[in-house]
mmCIF file of C-alpha atoms in Angstrom:
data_model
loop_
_atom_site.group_PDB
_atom_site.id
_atom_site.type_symbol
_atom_site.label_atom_id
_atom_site.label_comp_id
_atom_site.label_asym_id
_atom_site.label_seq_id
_atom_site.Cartn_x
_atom_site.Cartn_y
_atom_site.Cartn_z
ATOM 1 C CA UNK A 208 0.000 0.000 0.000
ATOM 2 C CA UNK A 209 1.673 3.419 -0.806
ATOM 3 C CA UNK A 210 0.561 6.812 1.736
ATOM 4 C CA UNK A 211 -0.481 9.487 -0.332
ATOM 5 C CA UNK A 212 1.732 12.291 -0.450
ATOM 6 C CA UNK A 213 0.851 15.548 1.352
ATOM 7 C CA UNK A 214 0.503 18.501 -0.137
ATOM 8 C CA UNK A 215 0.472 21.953 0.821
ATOM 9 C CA UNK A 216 -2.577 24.226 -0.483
ATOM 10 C CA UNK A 217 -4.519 27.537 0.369
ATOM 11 C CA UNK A 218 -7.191 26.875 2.651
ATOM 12 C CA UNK A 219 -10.816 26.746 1.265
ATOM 13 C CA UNK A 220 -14.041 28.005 3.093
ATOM 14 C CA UNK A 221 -15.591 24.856 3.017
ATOM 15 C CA UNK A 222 -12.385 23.174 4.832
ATOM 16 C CA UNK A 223 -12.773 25.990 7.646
ATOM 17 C CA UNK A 224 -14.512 23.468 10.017
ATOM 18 C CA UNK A 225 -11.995 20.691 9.808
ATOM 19 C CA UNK A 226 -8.898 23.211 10.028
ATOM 20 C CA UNK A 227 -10.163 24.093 13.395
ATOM 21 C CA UNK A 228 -10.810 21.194 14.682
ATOM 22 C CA UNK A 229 -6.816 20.209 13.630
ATOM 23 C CA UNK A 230 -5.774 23.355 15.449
ATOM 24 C CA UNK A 231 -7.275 22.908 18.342
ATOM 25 C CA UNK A 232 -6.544 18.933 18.678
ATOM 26 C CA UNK A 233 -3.188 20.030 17.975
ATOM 27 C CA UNK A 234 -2.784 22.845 20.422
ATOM 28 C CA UNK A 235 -4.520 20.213 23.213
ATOM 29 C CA UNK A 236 -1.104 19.010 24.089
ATOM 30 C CA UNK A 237 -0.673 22.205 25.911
ATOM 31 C CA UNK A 238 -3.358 22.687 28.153
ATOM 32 C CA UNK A 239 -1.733 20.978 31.094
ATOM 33 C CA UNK A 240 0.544 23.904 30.858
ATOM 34 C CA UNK A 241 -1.948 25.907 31.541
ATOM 35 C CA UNK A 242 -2.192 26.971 35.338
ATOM 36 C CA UNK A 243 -5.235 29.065 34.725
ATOM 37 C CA UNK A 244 -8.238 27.331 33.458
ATOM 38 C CA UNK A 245 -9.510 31.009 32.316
ATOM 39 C CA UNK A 246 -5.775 31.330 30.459
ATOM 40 C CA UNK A 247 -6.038 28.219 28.858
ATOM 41 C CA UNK A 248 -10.296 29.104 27.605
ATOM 42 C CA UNK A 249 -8.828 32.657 26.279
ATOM 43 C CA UNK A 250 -6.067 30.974 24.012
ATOM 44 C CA UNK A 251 -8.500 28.581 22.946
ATOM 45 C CA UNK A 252 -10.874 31.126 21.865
ATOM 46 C CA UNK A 253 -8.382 32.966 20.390
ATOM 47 C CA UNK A 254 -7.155 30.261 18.165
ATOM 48 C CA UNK A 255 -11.032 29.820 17.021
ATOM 49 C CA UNK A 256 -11.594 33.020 16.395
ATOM 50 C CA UNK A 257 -7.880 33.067 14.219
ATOM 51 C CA UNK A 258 -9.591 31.290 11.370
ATOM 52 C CA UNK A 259 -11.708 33.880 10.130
ATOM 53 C CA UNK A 260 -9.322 36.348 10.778
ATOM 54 C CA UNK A 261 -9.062 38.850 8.139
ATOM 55 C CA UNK A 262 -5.532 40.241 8.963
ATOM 56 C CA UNK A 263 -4.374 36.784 7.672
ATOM 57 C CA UNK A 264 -2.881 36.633 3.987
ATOM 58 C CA UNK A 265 -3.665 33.036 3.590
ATOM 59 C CA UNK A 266 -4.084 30.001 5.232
ATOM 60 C CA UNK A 267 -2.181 26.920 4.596
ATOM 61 C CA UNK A 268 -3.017 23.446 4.952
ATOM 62 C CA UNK A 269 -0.988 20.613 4.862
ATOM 63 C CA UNK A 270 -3.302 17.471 3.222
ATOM 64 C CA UNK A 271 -3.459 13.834 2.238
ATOM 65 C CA UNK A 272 -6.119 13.479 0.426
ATOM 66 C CA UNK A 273 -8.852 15.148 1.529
ATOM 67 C CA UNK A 274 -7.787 15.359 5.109
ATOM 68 C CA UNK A 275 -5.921 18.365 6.896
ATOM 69 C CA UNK A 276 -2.666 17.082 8.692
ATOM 70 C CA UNK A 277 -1.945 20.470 9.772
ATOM 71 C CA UNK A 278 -1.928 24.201 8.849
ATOM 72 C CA UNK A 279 -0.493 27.818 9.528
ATOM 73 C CA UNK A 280 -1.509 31.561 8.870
ATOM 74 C CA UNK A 281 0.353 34.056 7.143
ATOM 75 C CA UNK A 282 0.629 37.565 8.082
ATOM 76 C CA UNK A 283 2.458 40.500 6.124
ATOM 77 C CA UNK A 284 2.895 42.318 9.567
ATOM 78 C CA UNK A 285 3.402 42.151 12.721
ATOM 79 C CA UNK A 286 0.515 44.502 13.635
ATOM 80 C CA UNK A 287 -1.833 42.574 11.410
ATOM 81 C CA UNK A 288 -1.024 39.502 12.972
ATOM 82 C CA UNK A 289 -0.480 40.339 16.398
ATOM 83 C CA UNK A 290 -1.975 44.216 16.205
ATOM 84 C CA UNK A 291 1.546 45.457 17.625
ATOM 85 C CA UNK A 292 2.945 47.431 15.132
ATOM 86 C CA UNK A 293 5.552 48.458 17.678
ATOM 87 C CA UNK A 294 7.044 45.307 16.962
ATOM 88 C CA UNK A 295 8.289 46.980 13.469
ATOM 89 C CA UNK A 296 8.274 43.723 11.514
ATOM 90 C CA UNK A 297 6.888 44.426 7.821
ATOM 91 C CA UNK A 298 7.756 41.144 6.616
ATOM 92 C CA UNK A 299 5.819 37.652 6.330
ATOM 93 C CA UNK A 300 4.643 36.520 10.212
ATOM 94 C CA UNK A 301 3.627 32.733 10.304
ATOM 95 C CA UNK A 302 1.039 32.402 12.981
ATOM 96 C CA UNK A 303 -0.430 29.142 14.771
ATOM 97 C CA UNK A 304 1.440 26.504 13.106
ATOM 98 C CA UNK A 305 -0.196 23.059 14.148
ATOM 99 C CA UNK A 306 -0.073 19.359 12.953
ATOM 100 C CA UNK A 307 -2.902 17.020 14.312
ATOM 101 C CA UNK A 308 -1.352 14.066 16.732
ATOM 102 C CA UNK A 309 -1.939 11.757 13.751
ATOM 103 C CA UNK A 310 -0.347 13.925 11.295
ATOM 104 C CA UNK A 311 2.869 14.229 13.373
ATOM 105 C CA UNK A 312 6.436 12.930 12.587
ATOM 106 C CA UNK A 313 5.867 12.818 9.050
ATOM 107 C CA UNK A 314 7.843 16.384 8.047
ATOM 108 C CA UNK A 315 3.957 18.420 7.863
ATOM 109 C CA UNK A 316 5.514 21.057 9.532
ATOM 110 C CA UNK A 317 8.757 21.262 8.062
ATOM 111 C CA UNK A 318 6.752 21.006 4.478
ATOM 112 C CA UNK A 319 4.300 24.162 5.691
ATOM 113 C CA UNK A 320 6.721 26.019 6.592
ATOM 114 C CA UNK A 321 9.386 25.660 3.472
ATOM 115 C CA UNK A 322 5.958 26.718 1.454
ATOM 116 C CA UNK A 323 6.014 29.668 4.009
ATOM 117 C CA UNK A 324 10.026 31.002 2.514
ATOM 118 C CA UNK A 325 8.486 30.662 -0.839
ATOM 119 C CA UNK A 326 5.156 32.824 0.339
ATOM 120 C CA UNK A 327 7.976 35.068 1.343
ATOM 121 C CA UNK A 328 10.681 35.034 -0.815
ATOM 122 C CA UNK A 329 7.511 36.072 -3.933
ATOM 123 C CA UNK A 330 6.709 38.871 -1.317
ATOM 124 C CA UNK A 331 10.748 39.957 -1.746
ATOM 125 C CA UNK A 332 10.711 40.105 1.934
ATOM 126 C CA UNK A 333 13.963 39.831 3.670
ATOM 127 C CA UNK A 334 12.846 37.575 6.398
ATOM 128 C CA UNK A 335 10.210 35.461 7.689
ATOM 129 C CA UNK A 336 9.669 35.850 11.825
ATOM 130 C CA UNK A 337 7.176 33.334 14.067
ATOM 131 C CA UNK A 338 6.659 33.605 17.549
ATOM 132 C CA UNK A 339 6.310 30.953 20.248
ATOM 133 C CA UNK A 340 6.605 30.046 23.653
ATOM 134 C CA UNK A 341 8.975 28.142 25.975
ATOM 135 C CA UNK A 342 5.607 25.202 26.957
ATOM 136 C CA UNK A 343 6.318 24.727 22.472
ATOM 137 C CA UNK A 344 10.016 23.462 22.871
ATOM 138 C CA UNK A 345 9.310 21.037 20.516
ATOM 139 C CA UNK A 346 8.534 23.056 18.004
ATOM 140 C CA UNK A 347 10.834 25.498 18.869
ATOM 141 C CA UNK A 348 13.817 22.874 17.924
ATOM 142 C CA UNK A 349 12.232 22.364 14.523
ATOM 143 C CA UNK A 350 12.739 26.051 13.838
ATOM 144 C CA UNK A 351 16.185 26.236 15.113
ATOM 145 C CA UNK A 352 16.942 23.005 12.899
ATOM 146 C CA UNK A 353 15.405 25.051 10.033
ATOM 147 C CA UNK A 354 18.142 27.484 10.596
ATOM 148 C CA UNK A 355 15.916 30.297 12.322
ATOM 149 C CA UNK A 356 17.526 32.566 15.156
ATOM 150 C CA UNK A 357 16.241 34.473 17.485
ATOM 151 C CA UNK A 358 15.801 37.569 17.336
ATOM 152 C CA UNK A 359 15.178 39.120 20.738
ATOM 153 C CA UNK A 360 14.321 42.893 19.326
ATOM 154 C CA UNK A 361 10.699 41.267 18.211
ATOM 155 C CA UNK A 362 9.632 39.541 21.190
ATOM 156 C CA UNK A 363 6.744 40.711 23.519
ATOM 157 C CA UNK A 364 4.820 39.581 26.781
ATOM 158 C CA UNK A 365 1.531 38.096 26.738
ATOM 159 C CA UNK A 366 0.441 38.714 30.150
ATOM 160 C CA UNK A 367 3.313 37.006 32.093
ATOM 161 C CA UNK A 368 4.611 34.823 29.404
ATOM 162 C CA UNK A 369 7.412 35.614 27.187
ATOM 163 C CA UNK A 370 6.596 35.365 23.481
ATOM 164 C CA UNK A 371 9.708 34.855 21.843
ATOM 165 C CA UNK A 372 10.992 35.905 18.349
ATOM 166 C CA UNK A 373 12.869 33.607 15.663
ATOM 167 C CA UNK A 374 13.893 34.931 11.933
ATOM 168 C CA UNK A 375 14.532 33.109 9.209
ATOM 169 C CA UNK A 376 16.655 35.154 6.582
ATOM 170 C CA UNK A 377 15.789 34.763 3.394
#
């Protein structure tokens, strides 16, 4: 039996349900993070609400098939995606990357987020910046591996927690 291959394509309205339902299965991991109940609610409404957004350039999904193994949202600034324009980052912002348990181990991420450079590179922008925590230190390695740095000049709080910066130059 051969897998399907996945491929990477601009989310379509009619996938909107089954994107969210891959975010938030894939964001699940860190709830137990969470101290705050009421912390934990917020980001999860937040990442609901993300998929409508209309700040966001595009949405991409990673699929086999017809299923969505994962997906992330593109931003052409940091105060569309994160309405912090203090941040001074006019370049492409990749938001709420997530791969669904099932979907993991299999390079989704690293396949989104090459598609993400070439998103970019069209765009002529000289970078492409994401922002995570410390709880994501999983995904935080795949960036580094991906030859992102930090860059400590873009990071911001989000209540008490440290949002962190990482560039990849282009």
């Amino acid at each position: 039996m051969t897998i399907a291959e996945i491929v990477i394509e601009h989310l379509q309205e009619e996938d909107y349900a089954n994107y969210l339902e891959v975010l938030v299965e894939s964001y699940g991991q860190y709830e137990k993070d969470y101290k705050d109940p009421e912390n934990w609610a917020s980001y999860l409404n937040d990442i609901r609400a993300s998929v409508g957004n209309p700040n966001a350039e595009t949405i991409l999904v990673a699929k086999r098939g017809d299923e969505i193994l994962g997906g992330l949202q593109l931003f052409t600034d940091a105060e569309k995606a994160y309405g912090l324009p203090e941040l001074n980052i006019q370049s492409t912002i990749v938001r709420l990357l997530g791969v669904h348990p099932k979907g993991r181990g299999q390079g989704v991420a690293k396949k989104l987020l090459q598609e993400s450079f070439s998103f970019a590179r069209k765009r002529q922008d000289q970078a492409l910046y994401l922002h995570s925590g410390d709880i994501m230190q999983a995904a935080i390695n795949l960036y580094l591996s991906l030859g992102f740095v930090r860059d400590e000049s873009k990071e911001f709080y989000k209540g008490d927690i440290l949002v962190k910066s990482f560039r990849y130059d282009l």
